[in-house]
Amino acid sequence: VGIVSADKPATLRIFTEGLGLSFQHWGEGEQGQHSEAETAGVKLMVDTVDVIKRSNPDYQFSPESCTVHLTFKCANPAEVDEIFGKVKATGASVEKEPFDAFWKQRYSTLRDPG
């Protein structure tokens, strides 16, 4: 589960102090720009708006918008493209075509049509 946060320290505080999760951090700053925790087999990722805008310059953060993203681990880049095509065919709108992200993963973004 991916969360985009405009106030990452406050978001992390909910999960660390409130739920007792422990995060690993990457990027600049004390808590980095990307953080991950795993619990009950689910990976929780928290990113700053800046990280998301690096991969999608058109991204517009709004407290009213959905800031939770589901991500799925794929075996290889070709599987990302294959799943992207299948999900797109169901009617999901394309926000970002598959691309090789700066964090060394194949990545794409589709939006729920609802």
Backbone as ProteinMPNN parsed JSONL, in Angstrom:
{"seq_chain_A": "VGIVSADKPATLRIFTEGLGLSFQHWGEGEQGQHSEAETAGVKLMVDTVDVIKRSNPDYQFSPESCTVHLTFKCANPAEVDEIFGKVKATGASVEKEPFDAFWKQRYSTLRDPG", "coords_chain_A": {"N_chain_A": [[0.854, -1.168, 0.0], [0.672, 2.134, -0.929], [1.227, 5.406, 0.246], [0.777, 8.808, -0.301], [2.158, 11.635, 1.048], [1.779, 14.922, 2.272], [2.767, 15.817, 4.595], [4.982, 14.178, 5.789], [6.403, 13.445, 8.261], [4.262, 13.641, 10.149], [2.481, 11.75, 9.121], [4.041, 9.399, 9.338], [4.289, 9.311, 12.108], [1.763, 8.526, 12.96], [1.766, 5.816, 12.232], [4.089, 4.813, 13.465], [4.152, 5.654, 16.24], [1.461, 5.337, 16.892], [0.728, 2.765, 15.91], [2.95, 1.201, 16.229], [4.748, 0.45, 14.203], [7.828, -0.117, 12.426], [9.968, 1.695, 10.385], [11.982, 1.71, 7.383], [14.088, 4.077, 5.829], [14.642, 6.032, 2.859], [16.465, 8.329, 0.868], [16.822, 11.955, 1.019], [17.141, 13.809, 4.117], [16.046, 13.386, 7.565], [13.996, 11.442, 7.814], [13.938, 10.618, 5.268], [12.725, 10.496, 1.819], [11.222, 8.469, 0.991], [9.679, 5.806, 2.594], [9.439, 2.589, 4.151], [7.546, -0.032, 5.653], [6.843, -3.252, 6.975], [4.177, -5.358, 7.74], [2.297, -8.051, 8.923], [2.586, -9.339, 6.466], [2.068, -7.359, 4.623], [3.266, -4.656, 2.771], [3.861, -1.371, 3.636], [4.155, 1.753, 2.231], [5.41, 5.028, 2.359], [5.484, 8.048, 0.77], [6.902, 11.241, -0.098], [5.322, 14.124, -1.56], [7.04, 15.26, -3.411], [8.617, 13.079, -4.3], [6.753, 11.578, -5.731], [6.084, 13.429, -7.713], [8.478, 13.486, -9.106], [8.407, 11.181, -10.63], [6.016, 11.502, -11.898], [5.365, 14.265, -13.244], [2.992, 15.66, -13.673], [1.377, 15.138, -11.538], [-0.999, 16.096, -9.153], [-1.287, 17.048, -5.957], [-3.843, 16.854, -3.585], [-5.695, 17.317, -0.665], [-8.262, 16.365, -0.839], [-8.138, 14.497, -2.811], [-7.527, 11.072, -3.778], [-5.011, 9.602, -1.978], [-3.873, 7.207, -1.562], [-2.254, 4.425, -2.806], [-2.246, 1.336, -4.481], [0.177, -1.136, -4.837], [1.852, -3.675, -6.71], [3.96, -6.441, -6.6], [5.957, -7.544, -9.205], [7.346, -10.136, -11.264], [9.159, -9.401, -13.235], [10.099, -6.756, -15.589], [8.58, -7.149, -17.951], [6.296, -8.401, -17.029], [5.069, -6.319, -15.637], [4.282, -4.685, -17.788], [2.505, -6.45, -19.049], [0.466, -6.863, -17.093], [-0.348, -4.207, -16.795], [-1.519, -3.758, -19.325], [-3.698, -5.574, -19.193], [-5.2, -4.552, -17.016], [-5.742, -1.971, -17.932], [-7.389, -2.622, -20.067], [-9.728, -3.24, -18.767], [-10.978, -0.885, -18.319], [-9.816, 0.968, -16.68], [-8.4, 4.183, -16.221], [-5.535, 5.621, -17.774], [-2.921, 6.974, -16.039], [-0.18, 7.135, -16.018], [1.892, 5.755, -18.343], [3.676, 2.566, -18.51], [7.029, 2.771, -17.287], [10.594, 3.013, -16.76], [11.501, 3.601, -13.637], [13.294, 6.03, -11.587], [14.087, 4.755, -9.283], [14.853, 2.277, -9.966], [12.907, 0.405, -10.79], [10.281, -1.005, -12.77], [7.426, 0.775, -13.565], [4.062, 1.98, -13.366], [1.002, 3.88, -13.607], [-2.365, 3.554, -12.987], [-5.704, 4.667, -12.922], [-8.62, 4.253, -10.979], [-11.648, 4.043, -12.664], [-13.935, 4.933, -11.46]], "CA_chain_A": [[0.0, 0.0, 0.0], [1.455, 3.352, -1.01], [0.568, 6.621, 0.717], [1.447, 10.061, -0.642], [1.96, 12.507, 2.197], [2.278, 16.297, 2.241], [3.414, 16.002, 5.9], [5.462, 12.82, 6.037], [6.618, 13.16, 9.685], [2.977, 13.419, 10.821], [1.967, 10.466, 8.648], [4.826, 8.325, 9.959], [3.999, 9.288, 13.546], [0.55, 7.71, 13.135], [2.089, 4.398, 12.111], [5.142, 4.407, 14.407], [3.706, 5.826, 17.625], [0.108, 4.812, 17.06], [0.597, 1.344, 15.595], [4.178, 0.492, 16.574], [5.505, -0.027, 13.046], [9.197, 0.359, 12.274], [10.19, 2.007, 8.973], [13.28, 1.985, 6.783], [13.949, 5.328, 5.086], [15.565, 6.303, 1.768], [16.424, 9.695, 0.356], [17.362, 13.043, 1.832], [16.43, 14.169, 5.339], [16.049, 12.42, 8.672], [13.082, 10.344, 7.517], [13.981, 10.342, 3.837], [11.591, 10.861, 0.973], [10.477, 7.228, 0.801], [9.805, 4.947, 3.773], [8.705, 1.325, 4.04], [7.394, -0.914, 6.804], [6.097, -4.45, 6.616], [3.453, -5.948, 8.848], [1.312, -9.063, 8.53], [2.768, -9.647, 5.059], [1.706, -6.205, 3.789], [4.263, -3.595, 2.773], [3.319, -0.026, 3.663], [5.138, 2.709, 1.729], [5.013, 6.424, 2.498], [6.312, 8.904, -0.083], [6.609, 12.668, -0.139], [4.751, 14.59, -2.822], [8.168, 15.474, -4.324], [9.008, 11.801, -4.905], [5.735, 11.23, -6.73], [6.203, 14.379, -8.829], [9.655, 13.134, -9.915], [8.029, 10.155, -11.594], [4.822, 11.958, -12.601], [5.358, 15.726, -13.086], [1.631, 16.188, -13.739], [0.652, 14.773, -10.319], [-1.506, 17.218, -8.371], [-1.701, 16.619, -4.621], [-4.962, 17.562, -2.98], [-6.217, 16.543, 0.465], [-9.521, 15.738, -1.232], [-7.903, 13.426, -3.779], [-7.054, 9.796, -3.238], [-3.559, 9.602, -1.818], [-3.466, 5.835, -1.282], [-2.01, 3.695, -4.039], [-1.919, -0.076, -4.329], [1.271, -1.564, -5.697], [1.958, -5.123, -6.798], [5.287, -6.901, -6.984], [5.972, -8.356, -10.418], [8.572, -10.922, -11.409], [10.084, -8.74, -14.149], [9.476, -5.62, -16.278], [7.58, -7.591, -18.928], [5.05, -8.681, -16.299], [4.442, -5.013, -15.391], [3.622, -4.294, -19.036], [1.393, -7.366, -19.285], [-0.612, -6.549, -16.148], [-0.822, -2.881, -17.171], [-2.427, -3.932, -20.457], [-4.926, -6.241, -18.755], [-5.983, -3.639, -16.179], [-6.201, -0.897, -18.821], [-8.479, -3.173, -20.871], [-10.952, -3.298, -17.957], [-11.576, 0.442, -18.262], [-9.055, 1.882, -15.826], [-7.786, 5.25, -17.017], [-4.081, 5.654, -17.682], [-2.311, 8.192, -15.517], [1.227, 7.101, -16.433], [2.259, 4.528, -19.051], [4.835, 1.927, -17.879], [8.33, 3.396, -17.511], [11.634, 2.591, -15.831], [11.6, 4.668, -12.639], [14.639, 6.335, -11.092], [14.421, 3.865, -8.17], [15.25, 1.007, -10.586], [11.788, -0.505, -10.956], [9.318, -0.708, -13.831], [6.344, 1.384, -12.818], [3.006, 2.626, -14.123], [-0.091, 4.287, -12.742], [-3.706, 3.516, -13.551], [-6.676, 5.252, -11.987], [-9.94, 3.665, -10.933], [-12.527, 4.901, -13.454], [-15.041, 5.436, -10.629]], "C_chain_A": [[0.893, 1.222, 0.0], [0.635, 4.564, -0.583], [1.41, 7.808, 0.29], [1.125, 11.042, 0.473], [2.563, 13.892, 1.987], [2.993, 16.628, 3.549], [3.885, 14.629, 6.373], [5.753, 12.539, 7.51], [5.313, 12.882, 10.442], [2.377, 12.08, 10.41], [2.706, 9.313, 9.312], [4.531, 8.194, 11.447], [2.757, 8.441, 13.834], [0.906, 6.232, 13.167], [3.153, 3.935, 13.106], [4.666, 4.495, 15.851], [2.334, 5.207, 17.87], [-0.006, 3.314, 16.882], [1.862, 0.539, 15.844], [4.975, -0.057, 15.407], [6.895, 0.597, 13.023], [9.487, 0.515, 10.779], [11.668, 2.061, 8.629], [13.064, 3.203, 5.901], [15.022, 5.435, 4.006], [15.399, 7.742, 1.328], [16.938, 10.693, 1.37], [16.51, 13.287, 3.075], [16.421, 13.036, 6.349], [15.17, 11.208, 8.401], [13.009, 10.035, 6.028], [12.754, 10.833, 3.096], [10.699, 9.657, 0.697], [10.736, 6.35, 2.024], [8.955, 3.705, 3.58], [8.686, 0.6, 5.376], [6.614, -2.131, 6.328], [5.455, -5.013, 7.871], [2.408, -6.911, 8.306], [1.378, -9.361, 7.032], [2.403, -8.524, 4.101], [2.796, -5.165, 3.912], [3.544, -2.256, 2.699], [4.42, 0.934, 3.241], [4.579, 4.115, 1.876], [6.0, 7.265, 1.701], [5.926, 10.361, 0.091], [5.997, 13.003, -1.494], [5.871, 14.769, -3.85], [8.599, 14.192, -5.019], [8.021, 11.423, -6.006], [5.852, 12.149, -7.947], [7.45, 14.116, -9.676], [9.301, 12.098, -10.967], [6.807, 10.556, -12.406], [4.694, 13.464, -12.396], [3.962, 16.348, -13.101], [0.814, 15.898, -12.477], [0.256, 16.027, -9.545], [-1.99, 16.694, -7.025], [-2.853, 17.489, -4.147], [-5.458, 16.717, -1.82], [-7.525, 15.837, 0.129], [-9.321, 14.571, -2.197], [-7.466, 12.156, -3.064], [-5.54, 9.837, -3.153], [-3.044, 8.224, -1.421], [-3.369, 5.099, -2.606], [-1.696, 2.241, -3.716], [-0.813, -0.415, -5.303], [1.383, -3.085, -5.632], [3.344, -5.499, -7.286], [5.158, -7.823, -8.194], [7.328, -9.028, -10.558], [9.621, -10.217, -12.268], [9.366, -7.589, -14.866], [8.395, -6.025, -17.282], [6.241, -7.889, -18.249], [4.318, -7.385, -15.951], [3.65, -4.589, -16.622], [2.392, -5.154, -19.31], [0.208, -7.028, -18.379], [-1.203, -5.175, -16.447], [-1.851, -2.993, -18.297], [-3.752, -4.565, -20.061], [-5.808, -5.294, -17.947], [-6.539, -2.484, -17.015], [-7.414, -1.363, -19.631], [-9.789, -3.266, -20.09], [-11.639, -1.945, -17.851], [-10.869, 1.413, -17.341], [-8.411, 2.95, -16.694], [-6.287, 5.3, -16.737], [-3.642, 7.01, -17.135], [-0.86, 8.282, -15.972], [1.493, 5.739, -17.074], [3.458, 3.884, -18.346], [6.147, 2.609, -18.271], [9.312, 2.838, -16.487], [11.919, 3.755, -14.882], [13.035, 4.847, -12.148], [15.039, 5.433, -9.934], [14.628, 2.426, -8.642], [14.132, -0.041, -10.613], [10.961, -0.059, -12.155], [8.043, -0.284, -13.121], [5.319, 1.96, -13.771], [1.897, 3.023, -13.15], [-1.389, 4.26, -13.538], [-4.66, 4.042, -12.481], [-8.007, 4.515, -12.109], [-10.892, 4.583, -11.703], [-13.683, 5.489, -12.649], [-14.588, 6.6, -9.902]], "O_chain_A": [[1.783, 1.338, 0.843], [-0.511, 4.727, -1.001], [2.624, 7.817, 0.494], [-0.041, 11.256, 0.805], [3.716, 14.02, 1.574], [3.74, 17.604, 3.617], [3.27, 14.006, 7.238], [5.381, 11.468, 7.989], [5.267, 11.985, 11.284], [1.828, 11.358, 11.242], [2.086, 8.364, 9.79], [4.523, 7.087, 11.985], [2.707, 7.725, 14.835], [0.418, 5.484, 14.014], [3.125, 2.786, 13.547], [4.764, 3.524, 16.601], [2.081, 4.627, 18.926], [-0.747, 2.654, 17.61], [1.855, -0.682, 15.688], [5.802, -0.948, 15.597], [7.106, 1.697, 13.535], [9.278, -0.416, 10.0], [12.502, 2.41, 9.465], [12.003, 3.361, 5.296], [16.156, 4.995, 4.195], [14.306, 8.303, 1.41], [17.426, 10.326, 2.439], [15.311, 13.008, 3.083], [16.742, 11.89, 6.034], [15.545, 10.08, 8.718], [12.138, 9.291, 5.578], [11.874, 11.487, 3.657], [9.568, 9.8, 0.23], [11.882, 6.175, 2.437], [7.903, 3.743, 2.942], [9.662, 0.61, 6.126], [5.822, -2.045, 5.389], [6.091, -5.132, 8.919], [1.715, -6.604, 7.336], [0.351, -9.607, 6.4], [2.427, -8.72, 2.886], [3.212, -4.822, 5.019], [2.72, -2.031, 1.812], [5.502, 0.933, 3.828], [3.416, 4.366, 1.557], [7.208, 7.202, 1.93], [4.775, 10.682, 0.388], [6.143, 12.248, -2.456], [5.681, 14.466, -5.028], [8.915, 14.214, -6.209], [8.424, 10.997, -7.089], [5.733, 11.693, -9.083], [7.479, 14.487, -10.849], [9.835, 12.131, -12.076], [6.579, 10.013, -13.487], [3.997, 13.905, -11.482], [3.775, 17.453, -12.592], [-0.321, 16.361, -12.359], [1.082, 16.909, -9.312], [-2.989, 15.977, -6.957], [-2.829, 18.71, -4.294], [-5.626, 15.508, -1.975], [-7.86, 14.823, 0.743], [-10.221, 13.752, -2.382], [-7.084, 12.18, -1.893], [-4.865, 10.081, -4.153], [-1.898, 8.091, -0.991], [-4.287, 5.145, -3.426], [-0.957, 1.958, -2.774], [-0.863, -0.021, -6.469], [1.046, -3.7, -4.62], [3.842, -4.942, -8.265], [4.356, -8.757, -8.201], [8.331, -8.546, -10.033], [10.821, -10.403, -12.067], [8.146, -7.466, -14.757], [7.402, -5.315, -17.442], [5.18, -7.655, -18.829], [3.088, -7.347, -15.966], [2.492, -4.185, -16.516], [1.359, -4.648, -19.75], [-0.925, -6.919, -18.849], [-2.418, -4.99, -16.365], [-2.924, -2.392, -18.228], [-4.809, -4.147, -20.534], [-7.019, -5.234, -18.161], [-7.683, -2.071, -16.82], [-8.35, -0.596, -19.854], [-10.857, -3.361, -20.695], [-12.76, -1.857, -17.35], [-11.28, 2.568, -17.23], [-7.927, 2.654, -17.786], [-5.835, 5.056, -15.618], [-3.958, 8.055, -17.703], [-0.364, 9.367, -16.277], [1.339, 4.701, -16.431], [4.193, 4.582, -17.647], [6.351, 2.975, -19.429], [8.911, 2.264, -15.475], [12.504, 4.764, -15.277], [13.872, 3.953, -12.271], [16.226, 5.347, -9.62], [14.587, 1.484, -7.85], [14.393, -1.236, -10.474], [10.946, 1.121, -12.509], [7.628, -0.935, -12.162], [5.668, 2.387, -14.872], [1.861, 2.556, -12.012], [-1.498, 4.857, -14.61], [-4.429, 3.871, -11.284], [-8.456, 4.197, -13.21], [-10.942, 5.782, -11.427], [-14.338, 6.431, -13.096], [-15.355, 7.188, -9.14]]}, "name": "protein", "num_of_chains": 1, "seq": "VGIVSADKPATLRIFTEGLGLSFQHWGEGEQGQHSEAETAGVKLMVDTVDVIKRSNPDYQFSPESCTVHLTFKCANPAEVDEIFGKVKATGASVEKEPFDAFWKQRYSTLRDPG"}
